[in-house]
PDB file of C-alpha atoms in Angstrom:
ATOM      1  CA  MET B   1     -55.831 127.874  19.188  1.00 49.00           C
ATOM      2  CA  PHE B   2     -55.498 123.453  19.134  1.00 56.00           C
ATOM      3  CA  ARG B   3     -56.908 122.348  16.080  1.00 62.00           C
ATOM      4  CA  ILE B   4     -56.780 118.158  15.889  1.00 68.00           C
ATOM      5  CA  LEU B   5     -57.397 117.004  12.155  1.00 67.00           C
ATOM      6  CA  HIS B   6     -56.125 119.498   9.716  1.00 72.00           C
ATOM      7  CA  ASN B   7     -56.222 119.530   5.989  1.00 77.00           C
ATOM      8  CA  THR B   8     -57.519 116.115   6.468  1.00 81.00           C
ATOM      9  CA  SER B   9     -58.734 113.715   2.732  1.00 83.00           C
ATOM     10  CA  PHE B  10     -59.667 110.584   4.059  1.00 88.00           C
ATOM     11  CA  ASP B  11     -61.994 108.785   1.021  1.00 90.00           C
ATOM     12  CA  PHE B  12     -65.299 108.868   4.074  1.00 89.00           C
ATOM     13  CA  VAL B  13     -68.059 108.536   0.919  1.00 88.00           C
ATOM     14  CA  ARG B  14     -65.786 105.638  -0.559  1.00 88.00           C
ATOM     15  CA  GLN B  15     -66.325 103.073   3.092  1.00 88.00           C
ATOM     16  CA  TRP B  16     -70.105 103.108   2.413  1.00 88.00           C
ATOM     17  CA  ARG B  17     -70.372  99.669   0.759  1.00 89.00           C
ATOM     18  CA  LEU B  18     -67.872  99.277   4.785  1.00 91.00           C
ATOM     19  CA  ALA B  19     -71.151 101.176   6.539  1.00 90.00           C
ATOM     20  CA  LEU B  20     -73.476  99.549   4.781  1.00 90.00           C
ATOM     21  CA  ILE B  21     -72.020  95.087   6.358  1.00 93.00           C
ATOM     22  CA  THR B  22     -71.890  97.758   9.815  1.00 92.00           C
ATOM     23  CA  VAL B  23     -75.799  98.646  10.302  1.00 91.00           C
ATOM     24  CA  VAL B  24     -76.856  94.951   8.430  1.00 92.00           C
ATOM     25  CA  VAL B  25     -74.438  93.107  11.515  1.00 93.00           C
ATOM     26  CA  PHE B  26     -75.996  95.620  14.228  1.00 92.00           C
ATOM     27  CA  VAL B  27     -79.631  96.213  13.516  1.00 89.00           C
ATOM     28  CA  VAL B  28     -81.193  93.082  11.765  1.00 88.00           C
ATOM     29  CA  PRO B  29     -80.175  90.584  14.673  1.00 89.00           C
ATOM     30  CA  ALA B  30     -82.542  92.978  16.673  1.00 86.00           C
ATOM     31  CA  ILE B  31     -84.614  93.435  14.457  1.00 84.00           C
ATOM     32  CA  VAL B  32     -85.676  89.292  14.625  1.00 86.00           C
ATOM     33  CA  LEU B  33     -85.607  89.360  18.572  1.00 87.00           C
ATOM     34  CA  ILE B  34     -87.669  92.974  19.515  1.00 87.00           C
ATOM     35  CA  PRO B  35     -91.312  91.229  17.976  1.00 87.00           C
ATOM     36  CA  ILE B  36     -89.803  87.646  20.337  1.00 87.00           C
ATOM     37  CA  SER B  37     -88.813  89.717  23.370  1.00 85.00           C
ATOM     38  CA  GLY B  38     -89.556  93.334  23.003  1.00 86.00           C
ATOM     39  CA  PHE B  39     -88.559  95.657  26.059  1.00 87.00           C
ATOM     40  CA  ASN B  40     -88.479  95.897  29.209  1.00 84.00           C
ATOM     41  CA  TYR B  41     -91.032  98.279  30.568  1.00 82.00           C
ATOM     42  CA  SER B  42     -90.594 100.676  33.498  1.00 79.00           C
ATOM     43  CA  ILE B  43     -93.548 100.686  36.200  1.00 76.00           C
ATOM     44  CA  GLU B  44     -94.381 104.025  34.830  1.00 75.00           C
ATOM     45  CA  PHE B  45     -95.210 102.337  31.677  1.00 78.00           C
ATOM     46  CA  THR B  46     -96.785  99.052  32.647  1.00 76.00           C
ATOM     47  CA  GLY B  47     -98.641 100.095  36.308  1.00 75.00           C
ATOM     48  CA  GLY B  48     -97.517  98.195  39.795  1.00 77.00           C
ATOM     49  CA  THR B  49     -95.882  98.506  42.851  1.00 81.00           C
ATOM     50  CA  GLU B  50     -92.210  99.067  43.153  1.00 81.00           C
ATOM     51  CA  LEU B  51     -89.993  99.210  46.959  1.00 85.00           C
ATOM     52  CA  ARG B  52     -86.990  99.961  47.438  1.00 87.00           C
ATOM     53  CA  LEU B  53     -85.605  98.264  50.820  1.00 90.00           C
ATOM     54  CA  LEU B  54     -81.558  98.783  52.704  1.00 90.00           C
ATOM     55  CA  PHE B  55     -80.457  95.683  54.829  1.00 90.00           C
ATOM     56  CA  PRO B  56     -77.293  96.457  57.024  1.00 90.00           C
ATOM     57  CA  GLN B  57     -76.023  93.445  55.345  1.00 88.00           C
ATOM     58  CA  ALA B  58     -75.935  92.000  51.349  1.00 87.00           C
ATOM     59  CA  PRO B  59     -79.941  89.642  51.573  1.00 88.00           C
ATOM     60  CA  ASP B  60     -80.300  86.923  49.631  1.00 88.00           C
ATOM     61  CA  VAL B  61     -81.965  87.837  46.684  1.00 85.00           C
ATOM     62  CA  ALA B  62     -83.605  83.898  45.928  1.00 86.00           C
ATOM     63  CA  ASP B  63     -84.726  84.228  50.240  1.00 88.00           C
ATOM     64  CA  VAL B  64     -86.771  87.639  49.177  1.00 87.00           C
ATOM     65  CA  ARG B  65     -88.281  86.275  46.475  1.00 85.00           C
ATOM     66  CA  ALA B  66     -89.411  83.324  48.648  1.00 86.00           C
ATOM     67  CA  SER B  67     -90.807  84.913  51.260  1.00 87.00           C
ATOM     68  CA  ILE B  68     -92.911  86.603  49.109  1.00 84.00           C
ATOM     69  CA  ALA B  69     -94.980  84.625  47.079  1.00 83.00           C
ATOM     70  CA  ASP B  70     -94.687  82.448  50.480  1.00 84.00           C
ATOM     71  CA  ALA B  71     -97.250  85.270  51.241  1.00 79.00           C
ATOM     72  CA  GLY B  72     -98.776  85.003  48.342  1.00 78.00           C
ATOM     73  CA  LEU B  73     -98.039  87.797  47.047  1.00 74.00           C
ATOM     74  CA  GLY B  74     -97.102  86.339  43.775  1.00 73.00           C
ATOM     75  CA  GLU B  75     -93.854  86.721  41.559  1.00 73.00           C
ATOM     76  CA  ALA B  76     -91.582  89.887  42.169  1.00 77.00           C
ATOM     77  CA  GLU B  77     -89.020  90.850  40.529  1.00 78.00           C
ATOM     78  CA  ILE B  78     -85.772  91.486  42.641  1.00 82.00           C
ATOM     79  CA  THR B  79     -82.754  93.580  41.862  1.00 80.00           C
ATOM     80  CA  THR B  80     -79.773  94.822  43.365  1.00 80.00           C
ATOM     81  CA  PHE B  81     -79.569  99.044  43.179  1.00 76.00           C
ATOM     82  CA  GLY B  82     -76.362 100.747  43.134  1.00 72.00           C
ATOM     83  CA  SER B  83     -74.973  98.816  46.635  1.00 80.00           C
ATOM     84  CA  PRO B  84     -74.831  94.671  47.590  1.00 83.00           C
ATOM     85  CA  ASN B  85     -77.711  95.359  50.363  1.00 87.00           C
ATOM     86  CA  GLU B  86     -80.491  97.697  48.301  1.00 88.00           C
ATOM     87  CA  ILE B  87     -82.500  95.519  46.168  1.00 87.00           C
ATOM     88  CA  ARG B  88     -85.630  97.265  44.775  1.00 85.00           C
ATOM     89  CA  ILE B  89     -88.488  95.035  44.714  1.00 86.00           C
ATOM     90  CA  ARG B  90     -91.127  95.399  41.301  1.00 81.00           C
ATOM     91  CA  ALA B  91     -94.932  93.747  41.293  1.00 76.00           C
ATOM     92  CA  GLN B  92     -95.810  94.572  38.103  1.00 68.00           C
ATOM     93  CA  ASP B  93     -97.836  91.077  37.169  1.00 64.00           C
ATOM     94  CA  LYS B  94    -101.289  91.949  36.028  1.00 61.00           C
ATOM     95  CA  ALA B  95    -102.654  90.634  39.228  1.00 62.00           C
ATOM     96  CA  GLN B  96    -100.755  92.645  41.506  1.00 58.00           C
ATOM     97  CA  VAL B  97    -101.880  95.738  38.666  1.00 60.00           C
ATOM     98  CA  GLU B  98    -105.030  94.729  39.488  1.00 62.00           C
ATOM     99  CA  GLN B  99    -104.810  94.878  43.128  1.00 61.00           C
ATOM    100  CA  GLN B 100    -103.138  98.648  43.388  1.00 58.00           C
ATOM    101  CA  ALA B 101    -105.727  99.499  41.079  1.00 57.00           C
ATOM    102  CA  SER B 102    -109.262  98.598  43.149  1.00 57.00           C
ATOM    103  CA  GLY B 103    -108.223 100.644  46.426  1.00 53.00           C
ATOM    104  CA  ALA B 104    -107.717  97.993  48.345  1.00 46.00           C
ATOM    105  CA  THR B 105    -104.476  97.316  50.885  1.00 50.00           C
ATOM    106  CA  ASN B 106    -100.813  98.960  49.576  1.00 73.00           C
ATOM    107  CA  VAL B 107     -99.331  95.705  47.869  1.00 78.00           C
ATOM    108  CA  ALA B 108     -95.837  98.154  48.796  1.00 81.00           C
ATOM    109  CA  ASP B 109     -96.913  97.836  52.650  1.00 84.00           C
ATOM    110  CA  GLN B 110     -98.502  93.665  52.301  1.00 83.00           C
ATOM    111  CA  ILE B 111     -94.347  93.261  50.612  1.00 86.00           C
ATOM    112  CA  GLU B 112     -92.769  95.099  53.573  1.00 87.00           C
ATOM    113  CA  THR B 113     -95.146  93.440  56.123  1.00 88.00           C
ATOM    114  CA  ALA B 114     -94.330  89.833  54.439  1.00 87.00           C
ATOM    115  CA  LEU B 115     -90.598  90.850  54.735  1.00 89.00           C
ATOM    116  CA  ARG B 116     -90.881  91.870  58.438  1.00 89.00           C
ATOM    117  CA  ALA B 117     -92.454  88.816  59.342  1.00 89.00           C
ATOM    118  CA  ARG B 118     -89.051  87.315  58.083  1.00 87.00           C
ATOM    119  CA  TYR B 119     -86.603  89.100  58.402  1.00 88.00           C
ATOM    120  CA  GLY B 120     -88.051  90.994  61.853  1.00 88.00           C
ATOM    121  CA  ALA B 121     -88.359  95.057  62.248  1.00 85.00           C
ATOM    122  CA  GLU B 122     -84.844  95.748  62.836  1.00 86.00           C
ATOM    123  CA  GLY B 123     -84.321  93.532  59.793  1.00 87.00           C
ATOM    124  CA  PHE B 124     -84.022  96.752  57.257  1.00 89.00           C
ATOM    125  CA  THR B 125     -85.123 100.286  56.388  1.00 90.00           C
ATOM    126  CA  ARG B 126     -87.592 100.986  54.063  1.00 89.00           C
ATOM    127  CA  LEU B 127     -86.224 103.826  51.964  1.00 88.00           C
ATOM    128  CA  GLY B 128     -89.211 104.488  49.376  1.00 84.00           C
ATOM    129  CA  SER B 129     -92.039 102.528  47.561  1.00 81.00           C
ATOM    130  CA  GLU B 130     -94.305 104.382  43.816  1.00 77.00           C
ATOM    131  CA  ALA B 131     -97.104 102.378  42.825  1.00 74.00           C
ATOM    132  CA  ILE B 132     -98.530 103.613  39.738  1.00 70.00           C
ATOM    133  CA  GLY B 133    -101.875 102.478  38.240  1.00 66.00           C
ATOM    134  CA  PRO B 134    -102.789 101.108  34.903  1.00 62.00           C
ATOM    135  CA  ARG B 135    -104.510 103.697  33.908  1.00 65.00           C
ATOM    136  CA  VAL B 136    -101.665 105.814  34.632  1.00 66.00           C
ATOM    137  CA  GLY B 137     -99.172 103.656  32.884  1.00 66.00           C
ATOM    138  CA  GLU B 138    -101.393 103.509  29.785  1.00 72.00           C
ATOM    139  CA  GLU B 139    -101.501 107.689  29.725  1.00 76.00           C
ATOM    140  CA  LEU B 140     -98.392 107.514  30.173  1.00 73.00           C
ATOM    141  CA  ARG B 141     -97.239 105.167  26.844  1.00 74.00           C
ATOM    142  CA  ARG B 142     -99.061 106.464  25.250  1.00 81.00           C
ATOM    143  CA  ASN B 143     -97.865 110.018  26.443  1.00 81.00           C
ATOM    144  CA  ALA B 144     -94.497 109.328  25.183  1.00 75.00           C
ATOM    145  CA  ILE B 145     -95.109 107.647  21.646  1.00 81.00           C
ATOM    146  CA  ILE B 146     -96.573 111.126  21.023  1.00 85.00           C
ATOM    147  CA  ALA B 147     -93.731 113.294  22.741  1.00 80.00           C
ATOM    148  CA  THR B 148     -91.646 110.544  20.584  1.00 76.00           C
ATOM    149  CA  LEU B 149     -92.903 110.756  16.719  1.00 82.00           C
ATOM    150  CA  ILE B 150     -93.748 115.155  17.542  1.00 84.00           C
ATOM    151  CA  ALA B 151     -89.763 115.669  18.101  1.00 75.00           C
ATOM    152  CA  PHE B 152     -89.793 113.436  15.363  1.00 74.00           C
ATOM    153  CA  GLY B 153     -92.156 115.719  12.797  1.00 79.00           C
ATOM    154  CA  LEU B 154     -90.814 118.790  14.028  1.00 81.00           C
ATOM    155  CA  THR B 155     -87.620 118.038  12.702  1.00 73.00           C
ATOM    156  CA  LEU B 156     -88.927 115.798   9.763  1.00 74.00           C
ATOM    157  CA  ILE B 157     -90.067 119.592   8.772  1.00 81.00           C
ATOM    158  CA  TYR B 158     -87.085 121.651  10.071  1.00 79.00           C
ATOM    159  CA  ILE B 159     -85.112 119.632   7.652  1.00 75.00           C
ATOM    160  CA  SER B 160     -87.430 119.760   4.720  1.00 75.00           C
ATOM    161  CA  TRP B 161     -87.949 123.855   4.844  1.00 80.00           C
ATOM    162  CA  ARG B 162     -83.740 123.909   5.365  1.00 77.00           C
ATOM    163  CA  PHE B 163     -82.874 121.938   2.555  1.00 79.00           C
ATOM    164  CA  GLU B 164     -84.178 120.891  -1.042  1.00 80.00           C
ATOM    165  CA  TRP B 165     -85.724 117.491  -1.586  1.00 83.00           C
ATOM    166  CA  ARG B 166     -82.286 115.460  -1.594  1.00 84.00           C
ATOM    167  CA  PHE B 167     -80.483 116.330   0.868  1.00 86.00           C
ATOM    168  CA  ALA B 168     -84.605 116.071   3.352  1.00 84.00           C
ATOM    169  CA  VAL B 169     -84.885 112.413   2.497  1.00 86.00           C
ATOM    170  CA  ALA B 170     -81.346 111.866   3.084  1.00 89.00           C
ATOM    171  CA  ALA B 171     -81.165 113.501   6.374  1.00 86.00           C
ATOM    172  CA  ILE B 172     -84.827 112.387   7.035  1.00 84.00           C
ATOM    173  CA  LEU B 173     -83.280 108.337   6.015  1.00 88.00           C
ATOM    174  CA  GLY B 174     -80.667 109.067   8.160  1.00 89.00           C
ATOM    175  CA  THR B 175     -82.189 110.225  11.769  1.00 86.00           C
ATOM    176  CA  LEU B 176     -84.602 107.068  11.074  1.00 87.00           C
ATOM    177  CA  HIS B 177     -81.322 104.979  11.105  1.00 91.00           C
ATOM    178  CA  ASP B 178     -80.741 106.487  14.315  1.00 91.00           C
ATOM    179  CA  THR B 179     -83.554 105.986  15.769  1.00 89.00           C
ATOM    180  CA  LEU B 180     -83.154 102.468  15.310  1.00 91.00           C
ATOM    181  CA  ALA B 181     -80.360 101.919  15.367  1.00 93.00           C
ATOM    182  CA  THR B 182     -80.823 103.235  19.165  1.00 93.00           C
ATOM    183  CA  MET B 183     -83.818 101.290  19.998  1.00 92.00           C
ATOM    184  CA  VAL B 184     -81.828  97.766  18.999  1.00 93.00           C
ATOM    185  CA  PHE B 185     -79.512  99.053  21.336  1.00 94.00           C
ATOM    186  CA  ILE B 186     -81.304  99.292  24.702  1.00 93.00           C
ATOM    187  CA  LYS B 187     -82.856  95.439  23.151  1.00 92.00           C
ATOM    188  CA  TYR B 188     -79.500  94.692  23.057  1.00 93.00           C
ATOM    189  CA  LEU B 189     -77.934  95.600  26.557  1.00 92.00           C
ATOM    190  CA  ASN B 190     -81.580  94.884  27.944  1.00 89.00           C
ATOM    191  CA  ILE B 191     -82.089  98.769  29.382  1.00 90.00           C
ATOM    192  CA  GLU B 192     -85.066  99.222  30.877  1.00 86.00           C
ATOM    193  CA  ILE B 193     -88.043 101.374  29.263  1.00 86.00           C
ATOM    194  CA  SER B 194     -88.565 104.971  31.428  1.00 83.00           C
ATOM    195  CA  LEU B 195     -89.213 108.576  31.157  1.00 81.00           C
ATOM    196  CA  PHE B 196     -85.422 108.758  31.563  1.00 84.00           C
ATOM    197  CA  VAL B 197     -85.316 106.940  28.287  1.00 88.00           C
ATOM    198  CA  VAL B 198     -88.031 108.233  26.658  1.00 86.00           C
ATOM    199  CA  GLY B 199     -86.077 111.806  27.113  1.00 86.00           C
ATOM    200  CA  GLY B 200     -82.527 110.558  26.369  1.00 89.00           C
ATOM    201  CA  ILE B 201     -83.971 109.246  22.314  1.00 88.00           C
ATOM    202  CA  LEU B 202     -86.233 111.917  22.025  1.00 85.00           C
ATOM    203  CA  THR B 203     -82.195 113.588  23.569  1.00 88.00           C
ATOM    204  CA  VAL B 204     -80.222 111.407  20.798  1.00 89.00           C
ATOM    205  CA  ILE B 205     -83.059 112.921  17.616  1.00 85.00           C
ATOM    206  CA  GLY B 206     -81.986 116.256  18.364  1.00 84.00           C
ATOM    207  CA  TYR B 207     -78.561 115.732  18.102  1.00 86.00           C
ATOM    208  CA  SER B 208     -78.583 113.422  15.231  1.00 85.00           C
ATOM    209  CA  MET B 209     -80.297 115.208  13.055  1.00 83.00           C
ATOM    210  CA  ASN B 210     -77.648 118.735  14.039  1.00 84.00           C
ATOM    211  CA  ASP B 211     -74.735 116.824  13.372  1.00 86.00           C
ATOM    212  CA  THR B 212     -75.701 115.677  10.061  1.00 86.00           C
ATOM    213  CA  VAL B 213     -76.649 119.674   8.885  1.00 86.00           C
ATOM    214  CA  VAL B 214     -73.589 120.699  10.009  1.00 88.00           C
ATOM    215  CA  VAL B 215     -71.979 117.938   7.641  1.00 89.00           C
ATOM    216  CA  PHE B 216     -75.044 119.405   4.588  1.00 88.00           C
ATOM    217  CA  ASP B 217     -74.798 122.280   5.581  1.00 89.00           C
ATOM    218  CA  ARG B 218     -70.360 122.927   4.316  1.00 90.00           C
ATOM    219  CA  ILE B 219     -71.430 120.740   0.797  1.00 90.00           C
ATOM    220  CA  ARG B 220     -74.063 122.838  -0.030  1.00 86.00           C
ATOM    221  CA  GLU B 221     -71.482 125.935   0.886  1.00 90.00           C
ATOM    222  CA  ASN B 222     -68.994 124.030  -1.587  1.00 91.00           C
ATOM    223  CA  LEU B 223     -71.578 123.640  -3.403  1.00 87.00           C
ATOM    224  CA  ARG B 224     -71.833 127.244  -4.502  1.00 86.00           C
ATOM    225  CA  LEU B 225     -68.454 127.997  -4.398  1.00 88.00           C
ATOM    226  CA  ASN B 226     -66.974 124.858  -7.587  1.00 81.00           C
ATOM    227  CA  ARG B 227     -69.942 124.084  -9.752  1.00 78.00           C
ATOM    228  CA  LYS B 228     -68.313 122.242 -11.254  1.00 82.00           C
ATOM    229  CA  LYS B 229     -66.419 119.975  -8.772  1.00 86.00           C
ATOM    230  CA  PRO B 230     -68.113 116.483  -9.225  1.00 89.00           C
ATOM    231  CA  LEU B 231     -70.481 115.740  -5.788  1.00 88.00           C
ATOM    232  CA  ARG B 232     -68.831 113.055  -4.553  1.00 91.00           C
ATOM    233  CA  ASP B 233     -65.333 114.936  -4.688  1.00 92.00           C
ATOM    234  CA  THR B 234     -67.446 117.483  -2.702  1.00 91.00           C
ATOM    235  CA  ILE B 235     -68.755 115.563   0.119  1.00 91.00           C
ATOM    236  CA  ASN B 236     -65.700 114.310   0.695  1.00 92.00           C
ATOM    237  CA  ALA B 237     -64.248 117.275   1.090  1.00 92.00           C
ATOM    238  CA  SER B 238     -67.565 118.894   3.275  1.00 92.00           C
ATOM    239  CA  VAL B 239     -66.999 115.557   6.048  1.00 91.00           C
ATOM    240  CA  ASN B 240     -63.071 116.653   6.025  1.00 92.00           C
ATOM    241  CA  GLU B 241     -63.617 120.190   6.289  1.00 91.00           C
ATOM    242  CA  THR B 242     -66.203 119.316   9.516  1.00 90.00           C
ATOM    243  CA  LEU B 243     -64.425 116.775  11.064  1.00 88.00           C
ATOM    244  CA  PRO B 244     -62.564 118.755  13.466  1.00 87.00           C
ATOM    245  CA  ARG B 245     -65.488 120.243  14.676  1.00 85.00           C
ATOM    246  CA  THR B 246     -67.532 116.367  14.818  1.00 85.00           C
ATOM    247  CA  ILE B 247     -64.547 115.073  17.016  1.00 86.00           C
ATOM    248  CA  MET B 248     -64.728 118.139  19.128  1.00 86.00           C
ATOM    249  CA  THR B 249     -68.126 118.465  20.192  1.00 86.00           C
ATOM    250  CA  GLY B 250     -68.583 114.776  20.480  1.00 85.00           C
ATOM    251  CA  THR B 251     -65.069 113.361  22.765  1.00 87.00           C
ATOM    252  CA  THR B 252     -66.135 116.477  25.553  1.00 88.00           C
ATOM    253  CA  THR B 253     -69.844 115.483  25.144  1.00 88.00           C
ATOM    254  CA  LEU B 254     -68.796 112.262  26.305  1.00 90.00           C
ATOM    255  CA  GLY B 255     -66.771 112.878  29.156  1.00 89.00           C
ATOM    256  CA  ALA B 256     -69.228 114.055  30.708  1.00 89.00           C
ATOM    257  CA  LEU B 257     -71.477 110.835  29.558  1.00 90.00           C
ATOM    258  CA  ILE B 258     -68.811 109.148  30.715  1.00 91.00           C
ATOM    259  CA  ALA B 259     -68.488 111.106  33.853  1.00 90.00           C
ATOM    260  CA  MET B 260     -72.572 110.349  34.388  1.00 88.00           C
ATOM    261  CA  ILE B 261     -71.695 106.520  33.993  1.00 89.00           C
ATOM    262  CA  PHE B 262     -70.085 105.782  36.444  1.00 87.00           C
ATOM    263  CA  LEU B 263     -70.238 108.749  38.991  1.00 84.00           C
ATOM    264  CA  GLY B 264     -74.272 108.918  37.881  1.00 77.00           C
ATOM    265  CA  GLY B 265     -76.306 106.532  39.932  1.00 76.00           C
ATOM    266  CA  GLU B 266     -78.606 103.567  39.023  1.00 75.00           C
ATOM    267  CA  VAL B 267     -81.025 106.249  38.318  1.00 75.00           C
ATOM    268  CA  ILE B 268     -79.912 108.166  35.731  1.00 85.00           C
ATOM    269  CA  ARG B 269     -77.638 105.568  33.515  1.00 88.00           C
ATOM    270  CA  PRO B 270     -80.101 103.706  31.266  1.00 89.00           C
ATOM    271  CA  PHE B 271     -80.431 108.009  30.123  1.00 90.00           C
ATOM    272  CA  ALA B 272     -76.046 108.818  29.676  1.00 92.00           C
ATOM    273  CA  LEU B 273     -75.758 105.334  27.680  1.00 93.00           C
ATOM    274  CA  ILE B 274     -78.309 106.382  25.481  1.00 93.00           C
ATOM    275  CA  LEU B 275     -76.912 109.267  24.879  1.00 93.00           C
ATOM    276  CA  THR B 276     -73.530 108.301  25.429  1.00 94.00           C
ATOM    277  CA  PHE B 277     -74.214 105.658  22.275  1.00 94.00           C
ATOM    278  CA  GLY B 278     -76.541 108.446  20.346  1.00 92.00           C
ATOM    279  CA  ILE B 279     -73.189 110.348  19.758  1.00 91.00           C
ATOM    280  CA  VAL B 280     -71.288 107.634  18.738  1.00 92.00           C
ATOM    281  CA  VAL B 281     -73.817 106.822  16.450  1.00 92.00           C
ATOM    282  CA  GLY B 282     -74.904 110.071  15.358  1.00 89.00           C
ATOM    283  CA  THR B 283     -71.163 110.547  14.571  1.00 89.00           C
ATOM    284  CA  PHE B 284     -70.927 107.344  11.748  1.00 91.00           C
ATOM    285  CA  SER B 285     -75.544 108.313  10.287  1.00 90.00           C
ATOM    286  CA  SER B 286     -73.913 111.641   9.541  1.00 87.00           C
ATOM    287  CA  ILE B 287     -70.407 110.405   7.958  1.00 89.00           C
ATOM    288  CA  TRP B 288     -70.704 106.972   6.362  1.00 90.00           C
ATOM    289  CA  VAL B 289     -75.055 107.103   6.330  1.00 90.00           C
ATOM    290  CA  ALA B 290     -76.720 110.798   5.644  1.00 89.00           C
ATOM    291  CA  ALA B 291     -73.684 112.219   3.308  1.00 87.00           C
ATOM    292  CA  PRO B 292     -73.392 108.014   0.523  1.00 89.00           C
ATOM    293  CA  LEU B 293     -76.977 109.132   0.737  1.00 91.00           C
ATOM    294  CA  VAL B 294     -77.038 112.377  -1.420  1.00 89.00           C
ATOM    295  CA  LEU B 295     -74.867 110.670  -3.417  1.00 89.00           C
ATOM    296  CA  TRP B 296     -77.025 107.681  -4.296  1.00 90.00           C
ATOM    297  CA  ILE B 297     -80.574 109.845  -4.415  1.00 90.00           C
ATOM    298  CA  GLU B 298     -78.311 112.082  -7.052  1.00 87.00           C
ATOM    299  CA  ARG B 299     -77.035 109.507  -8.956  1.00 87.00           C
ATOM    300  CA  LYS B 300     -81.012 108.358  -9.024  1.00 87.00           C
ATOM    301  CA  TYR B 301     -82.212 111.557  -9.278  1.00 85.00           C
ATOM    302  CA  PRO B 302     -80.534 114.312 -10.773  1.00 81.00           C
ATOM    303  CA  ARG B 303     -81.820 117.317 -10.690  1.00 69.00           C
ATOM    304  CA  GLU B 304     -81.868 119.090 -13.908  1.00 62.00           C
ATOM    305  CA  THR B 305     -82.383 122.954 -14.687  1.00 53.00           C
ATOM    306  CA  ASP B 306     -82.974 125.324 -17.750  1.00 46.00           C
ATOM    307  CA  ALA B 307     -80.104 127.227 -17.076  1.00 47.00           C
ATOM    308  CA  THR B 308     -77.716 125.026 -15.966  1.00 47.00           C
ATOM    309  CA  PRO B 309     -79.028 120.838 -17.146  1.00 43.00           C
ATOM    310  CA  HIS B 310     -77.560 118.519 -14.400  1.00 43.00           C
ATOM    311  CA  SER B 311     -76.760 121.462 -12.302  1.00 46.00           C
ATOM    312  CA  ARG B 312     -75.093 120.327  -9.014  1.00 48.00           C
ATOM    313  CA  VAL B 313     -76.029 122.998  -6.745  1.00 46.00           C
ATOM    314  CA  PRO B 314     -79.293 122.682  -4.699  1.00 47.00           C
ATOM    315  CA  ALA B 315     -82.064 125.128  -4.899  1.00 43.00           C
ATOM    316  CA  THR B 316     -81.385 126.523  -1.195  1.00 43.00           C
ATOM    317  CA  ARG B 317     -84.383 128.755   0.588  1.00 44.00           C
ATOM    318  CA  ALA B 318     -83.992 132.311   1.711  1.00 37.00           C
TER     319      ALA B 318
END
């Protein structure tokens, strides 16, 4: 059987300061940026109209934007979609959303009429359009937040039941770190938050928790086998023992995700990007965040029982 990183003995706990500096450098700038500029939400959450057009040749985006503005339709966001001659037009400002909600002539039809006047009846092909009212957008945003909180709450309940409180707190903090880091990643890459992206965030929460549970399970088993061994050594040994599984699982999953990033198209690419980052940060946190946190909590609040004062063996559940 093919095996990698067999019988390693890396001192992962020793590198916790470097890990902390890495996290601070990565997260702090985004904590400043997010309140200032916020996130880029899709029309699923803001409401509005989206129209996709295919031109025979790549159009001048500035000219398309000017044609829409000259028709009195306000500002529109225009981006290429997949290829240079396919564009996506989004009308998301408040007036356009209210016009869509009032039942007036469809905003997408008005945009198409304006562009037909500029480029001719055969100047482009309408590939599709989507219109979402403000109420639907608000409802989708609320449901996405509820879904995220439910997913996070259920994982916390599971961890609290599965491990004794020191491990549970470390796992919860590790998952919070991964969720925050993923939001920071979204901000840095200016990834539009859509329902696909929300699905990616929920998947990252699940993957992060799973990776942490694997490491913590091994720590607990090793604590049972050797009660006198220092907790720091037990944590290092456990992380080294689970390292081959972590690397193999992560790399095989990353292979599929990288293929999706390059070949999956514009719609699925943000989802694949977020999962790719989530796997990397989930692996990082299970080794350099959650595991050292167990050691820190144990030193801060050492357990003590009548039979084994300052025992290093965690309570287990049947």
